[in-house]
Tab-separated table of C-alpha atoms in Angstrom:
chain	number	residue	atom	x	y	z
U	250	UNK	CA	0.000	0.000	0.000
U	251	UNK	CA	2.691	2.591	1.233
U	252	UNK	CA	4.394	1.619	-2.682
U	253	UNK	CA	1.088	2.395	-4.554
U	254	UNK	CA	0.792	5.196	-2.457
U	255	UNK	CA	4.343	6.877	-3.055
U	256	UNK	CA	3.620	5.650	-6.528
U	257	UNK	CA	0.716	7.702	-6.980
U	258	UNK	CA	2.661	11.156	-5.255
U	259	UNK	CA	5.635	10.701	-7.177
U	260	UNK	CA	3.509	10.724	-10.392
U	261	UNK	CA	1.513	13.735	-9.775
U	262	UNK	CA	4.470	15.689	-8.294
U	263	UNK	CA	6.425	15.147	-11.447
U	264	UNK	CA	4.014	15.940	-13.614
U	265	UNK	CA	3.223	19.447	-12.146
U	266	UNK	CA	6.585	19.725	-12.100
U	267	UNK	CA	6.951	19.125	-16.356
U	268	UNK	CA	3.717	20.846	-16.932
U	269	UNK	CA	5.203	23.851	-15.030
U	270	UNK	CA	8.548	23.810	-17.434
U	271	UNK	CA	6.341	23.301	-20.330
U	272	UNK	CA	4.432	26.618	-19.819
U	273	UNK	CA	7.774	28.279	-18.876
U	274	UNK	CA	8.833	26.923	-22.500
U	275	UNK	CA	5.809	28.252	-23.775
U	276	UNK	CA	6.646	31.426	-22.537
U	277	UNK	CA	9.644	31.534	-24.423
U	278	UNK	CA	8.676	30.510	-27.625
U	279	UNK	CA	5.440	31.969	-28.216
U	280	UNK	CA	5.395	35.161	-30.548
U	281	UNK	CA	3.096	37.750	-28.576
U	282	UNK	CA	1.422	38.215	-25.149
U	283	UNK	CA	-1.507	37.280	-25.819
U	284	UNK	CA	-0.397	34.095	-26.980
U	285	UNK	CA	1.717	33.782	-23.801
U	286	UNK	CA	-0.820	33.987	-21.716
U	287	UNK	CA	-2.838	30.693	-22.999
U	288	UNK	CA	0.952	29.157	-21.582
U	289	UNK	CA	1.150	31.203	-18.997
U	290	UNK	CA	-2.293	30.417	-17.314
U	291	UNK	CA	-3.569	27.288	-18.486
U	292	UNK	CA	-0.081	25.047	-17.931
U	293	UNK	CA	0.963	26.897	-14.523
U	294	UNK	CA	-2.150	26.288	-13.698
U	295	UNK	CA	-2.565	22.759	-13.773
U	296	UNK	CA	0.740	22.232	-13.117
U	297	UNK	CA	1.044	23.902	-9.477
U	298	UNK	CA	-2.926	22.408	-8.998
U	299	UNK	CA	-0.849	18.976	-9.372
U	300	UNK	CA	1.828	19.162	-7.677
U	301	UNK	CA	-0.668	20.326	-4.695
U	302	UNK	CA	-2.650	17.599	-4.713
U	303	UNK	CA	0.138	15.290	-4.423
U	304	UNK	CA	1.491	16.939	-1.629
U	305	UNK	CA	-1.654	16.613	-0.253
U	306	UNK	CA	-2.174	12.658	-0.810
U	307	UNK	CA	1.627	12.838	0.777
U	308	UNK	CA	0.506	14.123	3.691
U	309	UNK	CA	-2.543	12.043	4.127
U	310	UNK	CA	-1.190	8.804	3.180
U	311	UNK	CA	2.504	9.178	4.763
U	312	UNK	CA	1.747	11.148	7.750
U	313	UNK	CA	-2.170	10.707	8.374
U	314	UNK	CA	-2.829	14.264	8.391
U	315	UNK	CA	-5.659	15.722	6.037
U	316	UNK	CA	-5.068	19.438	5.359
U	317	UNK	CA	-7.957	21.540	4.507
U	318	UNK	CA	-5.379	24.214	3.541
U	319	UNK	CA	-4.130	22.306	0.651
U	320	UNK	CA	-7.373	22.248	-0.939
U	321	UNK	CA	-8.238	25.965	0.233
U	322	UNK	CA	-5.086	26.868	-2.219
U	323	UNK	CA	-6.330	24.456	-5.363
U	324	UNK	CA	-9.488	26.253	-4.913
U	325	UNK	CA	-7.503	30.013	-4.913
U	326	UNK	CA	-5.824	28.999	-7.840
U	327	UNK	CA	-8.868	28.018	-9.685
U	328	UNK	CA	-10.276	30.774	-8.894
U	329	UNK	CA	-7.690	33.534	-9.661
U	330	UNK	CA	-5.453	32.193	-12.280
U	331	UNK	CA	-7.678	33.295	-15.302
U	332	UNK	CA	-9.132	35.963	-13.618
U	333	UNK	CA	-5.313	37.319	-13.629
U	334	UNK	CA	-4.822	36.153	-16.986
U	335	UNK	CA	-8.085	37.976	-18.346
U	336	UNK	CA	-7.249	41.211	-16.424
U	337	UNK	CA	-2.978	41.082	-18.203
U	338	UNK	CA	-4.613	40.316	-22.095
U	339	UNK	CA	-7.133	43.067	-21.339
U	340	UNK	CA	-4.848	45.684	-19.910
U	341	UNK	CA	-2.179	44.929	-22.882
U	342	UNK	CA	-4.645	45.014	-25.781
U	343	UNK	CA	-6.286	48.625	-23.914
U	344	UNK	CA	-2.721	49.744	-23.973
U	345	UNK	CA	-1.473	49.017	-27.580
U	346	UNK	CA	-0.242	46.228	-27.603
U	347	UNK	CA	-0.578	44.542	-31.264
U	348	UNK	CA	-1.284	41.323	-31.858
U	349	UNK	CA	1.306	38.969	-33.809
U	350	UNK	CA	1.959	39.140	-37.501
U	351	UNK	CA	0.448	35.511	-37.959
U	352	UNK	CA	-2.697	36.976	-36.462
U	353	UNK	CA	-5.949	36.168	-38.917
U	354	UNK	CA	-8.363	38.031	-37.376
U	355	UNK	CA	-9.614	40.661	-34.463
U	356	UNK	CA	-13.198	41.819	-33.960
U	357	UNK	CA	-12.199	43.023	-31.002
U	358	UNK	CA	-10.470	46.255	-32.555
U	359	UNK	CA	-13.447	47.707	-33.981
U	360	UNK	CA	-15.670	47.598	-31.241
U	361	UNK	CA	-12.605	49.286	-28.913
U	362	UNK	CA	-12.028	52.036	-31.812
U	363	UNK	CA	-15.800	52.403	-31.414
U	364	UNK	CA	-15.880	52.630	-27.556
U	365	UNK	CA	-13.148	55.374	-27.946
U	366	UNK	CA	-14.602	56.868	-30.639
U	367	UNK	CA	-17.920	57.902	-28.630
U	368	UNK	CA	-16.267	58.283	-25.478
U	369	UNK	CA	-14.284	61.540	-27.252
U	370	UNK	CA	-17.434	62.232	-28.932
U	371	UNK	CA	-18.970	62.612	-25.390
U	372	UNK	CA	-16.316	64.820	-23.929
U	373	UNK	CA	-17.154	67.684	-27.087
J	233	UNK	CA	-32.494	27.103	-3.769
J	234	UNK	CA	-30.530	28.537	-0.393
J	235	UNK	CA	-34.212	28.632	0.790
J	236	UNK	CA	-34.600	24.956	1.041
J	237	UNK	CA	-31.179	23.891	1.971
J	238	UNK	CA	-31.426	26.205	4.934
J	239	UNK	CA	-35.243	24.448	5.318
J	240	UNK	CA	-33.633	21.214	4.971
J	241	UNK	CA	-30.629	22.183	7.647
J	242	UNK	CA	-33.758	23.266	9.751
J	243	UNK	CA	-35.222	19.897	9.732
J	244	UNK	CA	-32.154	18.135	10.558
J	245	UNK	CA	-31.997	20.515	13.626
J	246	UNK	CA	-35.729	18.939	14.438
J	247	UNK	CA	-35.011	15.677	14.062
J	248	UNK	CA	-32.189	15.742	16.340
J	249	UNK	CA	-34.140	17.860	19.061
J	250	UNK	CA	-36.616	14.799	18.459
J	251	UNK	CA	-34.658	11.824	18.983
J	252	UNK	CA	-32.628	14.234	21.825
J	253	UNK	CA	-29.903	12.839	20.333
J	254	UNK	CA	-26.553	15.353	19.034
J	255	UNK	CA	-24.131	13.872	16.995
J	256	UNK	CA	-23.002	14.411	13.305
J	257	UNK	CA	-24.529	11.077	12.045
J	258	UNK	CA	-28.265	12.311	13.744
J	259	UNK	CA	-28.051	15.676	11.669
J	260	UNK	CA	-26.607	13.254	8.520
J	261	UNK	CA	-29.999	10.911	8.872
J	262	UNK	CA	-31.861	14.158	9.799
J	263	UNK	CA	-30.703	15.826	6.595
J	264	UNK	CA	-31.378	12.886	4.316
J	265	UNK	CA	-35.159	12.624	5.981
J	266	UNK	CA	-35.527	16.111	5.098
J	267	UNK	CA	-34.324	16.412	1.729
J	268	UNK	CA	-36.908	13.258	1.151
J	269	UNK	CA	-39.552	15.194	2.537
J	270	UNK	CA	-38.989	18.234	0.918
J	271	UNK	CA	-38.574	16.304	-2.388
J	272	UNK	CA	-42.405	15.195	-1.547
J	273	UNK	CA	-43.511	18.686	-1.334
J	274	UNK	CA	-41.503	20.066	-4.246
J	275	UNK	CA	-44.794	21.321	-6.057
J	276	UNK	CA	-45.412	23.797	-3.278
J	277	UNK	CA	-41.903	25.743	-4.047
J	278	UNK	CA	-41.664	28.283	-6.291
J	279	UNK	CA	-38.157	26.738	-7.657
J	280	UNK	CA	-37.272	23.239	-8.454
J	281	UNK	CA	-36.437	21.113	-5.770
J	282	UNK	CA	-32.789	21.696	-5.098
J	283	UNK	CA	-31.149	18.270	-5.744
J	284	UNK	CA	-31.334	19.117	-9.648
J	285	UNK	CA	-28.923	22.211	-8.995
J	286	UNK	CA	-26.700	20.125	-6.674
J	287	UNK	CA	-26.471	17.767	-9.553
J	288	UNK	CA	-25.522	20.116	-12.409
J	289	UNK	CA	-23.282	21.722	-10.335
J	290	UNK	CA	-21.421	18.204	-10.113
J	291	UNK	CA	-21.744	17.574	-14.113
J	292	UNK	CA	-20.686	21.338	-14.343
J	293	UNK	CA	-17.514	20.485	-12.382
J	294	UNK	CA	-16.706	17.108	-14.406
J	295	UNK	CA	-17.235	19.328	-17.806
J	296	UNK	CA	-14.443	21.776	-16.604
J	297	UNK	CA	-11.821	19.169	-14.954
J	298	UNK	CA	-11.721	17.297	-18.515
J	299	UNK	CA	-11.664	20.305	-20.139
J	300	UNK	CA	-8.670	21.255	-18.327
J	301	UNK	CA	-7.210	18.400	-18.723
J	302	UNK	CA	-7.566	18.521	-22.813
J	303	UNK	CA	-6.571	22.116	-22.600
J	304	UNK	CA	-3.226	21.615	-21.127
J	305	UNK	CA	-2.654	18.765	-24.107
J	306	UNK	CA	-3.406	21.496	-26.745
J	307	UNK	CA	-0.903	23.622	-25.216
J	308	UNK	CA	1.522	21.144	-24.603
J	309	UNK	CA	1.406	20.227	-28.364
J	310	UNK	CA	1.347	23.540	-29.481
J	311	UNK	CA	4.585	24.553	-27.484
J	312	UNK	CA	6.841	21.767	-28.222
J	313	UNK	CA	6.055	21.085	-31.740
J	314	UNK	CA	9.076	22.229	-33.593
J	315	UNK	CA	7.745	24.938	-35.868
J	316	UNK	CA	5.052	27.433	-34.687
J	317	UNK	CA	2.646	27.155	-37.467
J	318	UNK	CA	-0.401	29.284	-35.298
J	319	UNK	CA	-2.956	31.588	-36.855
J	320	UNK	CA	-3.626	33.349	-33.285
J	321	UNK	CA	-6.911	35.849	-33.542
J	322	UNK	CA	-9.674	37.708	-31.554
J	323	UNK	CA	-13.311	36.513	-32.620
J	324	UNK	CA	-16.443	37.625	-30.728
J	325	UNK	CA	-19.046	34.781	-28.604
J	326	UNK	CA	-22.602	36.336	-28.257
J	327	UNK	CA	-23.527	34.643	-25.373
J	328	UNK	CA	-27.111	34.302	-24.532
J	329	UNK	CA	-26.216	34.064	-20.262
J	330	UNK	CA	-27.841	37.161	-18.571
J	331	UNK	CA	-26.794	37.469	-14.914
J	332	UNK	CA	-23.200	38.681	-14.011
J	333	UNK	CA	-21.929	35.684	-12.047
J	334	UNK	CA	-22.967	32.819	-14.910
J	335	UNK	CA	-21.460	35.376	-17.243
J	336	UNK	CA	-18.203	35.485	-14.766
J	337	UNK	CA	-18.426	31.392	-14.753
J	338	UNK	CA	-19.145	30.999	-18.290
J	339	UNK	CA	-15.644	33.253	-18.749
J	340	UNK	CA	-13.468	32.025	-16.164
J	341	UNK	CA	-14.220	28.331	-17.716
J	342	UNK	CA	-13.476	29.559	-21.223
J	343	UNK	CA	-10.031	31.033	-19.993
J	344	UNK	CA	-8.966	27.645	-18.699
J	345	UNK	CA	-10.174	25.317	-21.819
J	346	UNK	CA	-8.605	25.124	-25.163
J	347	UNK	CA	-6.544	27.547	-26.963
J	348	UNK	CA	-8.818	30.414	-25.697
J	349	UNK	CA	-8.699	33.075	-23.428
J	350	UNK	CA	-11.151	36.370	-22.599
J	351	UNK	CA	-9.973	39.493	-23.477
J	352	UNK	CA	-13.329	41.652	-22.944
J	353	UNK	CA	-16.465	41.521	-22.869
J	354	UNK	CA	-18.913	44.078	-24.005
J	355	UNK	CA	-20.533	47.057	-22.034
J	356	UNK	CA	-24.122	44.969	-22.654
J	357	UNK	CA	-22.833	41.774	-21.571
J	358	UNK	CA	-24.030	39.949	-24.648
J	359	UNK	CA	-20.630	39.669	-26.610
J	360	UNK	CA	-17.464	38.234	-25.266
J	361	UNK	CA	-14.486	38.933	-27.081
J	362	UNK	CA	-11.981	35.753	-27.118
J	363	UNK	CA	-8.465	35.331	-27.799
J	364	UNK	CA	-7.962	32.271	-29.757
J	365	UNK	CA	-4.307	30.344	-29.776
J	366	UNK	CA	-5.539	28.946	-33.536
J	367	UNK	CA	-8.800	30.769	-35.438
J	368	UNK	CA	-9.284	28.297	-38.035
J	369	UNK	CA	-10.480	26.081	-34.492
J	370	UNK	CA	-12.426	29.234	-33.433
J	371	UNK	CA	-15.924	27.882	-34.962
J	372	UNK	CA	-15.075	24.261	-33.341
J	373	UNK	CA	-14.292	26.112	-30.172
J	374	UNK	CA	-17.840	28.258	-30.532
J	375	UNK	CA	-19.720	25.095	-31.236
J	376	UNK	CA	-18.023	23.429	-28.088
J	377	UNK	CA	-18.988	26.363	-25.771
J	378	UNK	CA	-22.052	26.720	-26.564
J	379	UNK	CA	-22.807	23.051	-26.272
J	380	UNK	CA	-21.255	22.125	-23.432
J	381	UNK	CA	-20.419	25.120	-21.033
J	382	UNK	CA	-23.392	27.267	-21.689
J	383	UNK	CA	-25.871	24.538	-21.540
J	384	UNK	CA	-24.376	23.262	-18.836
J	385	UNK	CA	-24.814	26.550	-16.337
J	386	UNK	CA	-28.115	27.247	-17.602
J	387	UNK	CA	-29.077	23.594	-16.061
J	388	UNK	CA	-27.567	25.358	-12.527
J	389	UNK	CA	-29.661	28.089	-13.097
J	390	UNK	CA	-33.089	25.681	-13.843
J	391	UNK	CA	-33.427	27.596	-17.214
């Protein structure tokens, strides 16, 4: 039992661990932020939500102790991870930012030319 | 729905006043009498009986751990394939969702599933703009959304 048990940490652990280099690869090699961020917040994510849990199932099998906090912090990260990422796309696209050259297509620029458009046709 | 799980929490109370008896496994069987008995008496609420939320709250949760799982695959193929052959763009979701908080769901969910990612959405709340890692997937992607996650919290909200 204690084998299948370490079995089962040592699996998770190391693949949050991978996952977490993959996005950090990601990061690198991707052209523009935007991009980035689909590494950034989907990989990290999962990755750090693994290699919690198997901390977790560490401490429960190995050392008997169940700890709320653990799951408190998956739950966080759910939580706030796209929120962030949503908030960092949004605040780089309001401030310029372009898109990459292998881009195909944005609908979101007209409606934000459009927004600015009648917000300086307000101010006259 | 917080009306008759607090009703139901009430009743365990009851049955454990009856059988004078306070332990967690007396408010357990209390609970599971009372969520039978309101069950019986569903037709006298003004919403569904509550069990139906629970439940599509649990599919709802299923829906976004595999879609999590399948979105960190796309990545994952995406970043170590040797050339970069992406068409990354921005296409916009009308989304029929009215309240704030199944739109905030509905766009939190999106952010963590494949190749997309919410960059705005509109001052009406009926278009979300969406970053997608590959367009030419973008009316897959709008299909798959609309199917799955948007169907899915409207069955939490008993529309």
């Amino acid at each position: 039992m204690i084998v299948i048990a370490k079995a089962i940490v040592i699996f998770l652990i190391l693949l949050g661990a991978i996952l977490c280099l993959i996005s950090a690869i990601g990061v690198l090699r991707l052209p523009d932020v935007y991009t980035r961020m689909h590494a950034a917040s989907k990989a990290s994510t999962l990755g750090v939500v693994l290699i919690l849990v198997g901390v977790f199932f560490h401490e429960w099998f190995l050392a008997g102790i169940i700890s709320a906090k653990i799951l408190l912090g998956i739950v966080f990260i759910f939580l706030t991870a796209p929120v962030g990422a949503h908030l960092i796309g949004r605040a780089a696209y309001n401030t310029g930012v372009k898109l990459d050259k292998r881009s195909v297509q944005d609908d979101y620029g007209g409606f934000r030319n459009f927004v600015i458009k009648r917000k300086e046709d307000s101010y006259l | 729905m917080a009306f008759q799980i607090l009703l139901n929490a009430l009743l365990a109370f009851t049955w454990m006043f009856m059988n004078d008896t306070y332990r967690a496994a007396d408010f357990v069987s209390g609970f599971a009498l009372g969520m039978i008995a309101i069950f019986m008496l569903r037709r006298f609420f003004p919403q569904r009986f509550y069990g139906y939320a629970l439940y599509a709250i649990f599919k709802l949760i299923i829906i976004f751990i595999r879609e999590l799982l399948l979105a960190n695959l796309s990545v994952l193929k995406t970043v170590l394939s040797p050339k970069l052959t992406i068409k990354p763009g921005i296409f916009a979701f009308r989304t029929d969702l009215k309240t704030d908080w199944e739109i905030t769901i509905l766009s939190n969910m999106i952010t963590l599933t494949p190749g997309t990612l919410v960059i705005d959405i509109s001052d009406d709340r009926s278009i979300l703009y969406i970053h997608a890692m590959d367009i030419e997937d973008a009316e897959k992607a709008i299909h798959d959304i609309r199917v799955s996650f948007e169907k899915a919290i409207q069955e939490v909200s008993g529309k």
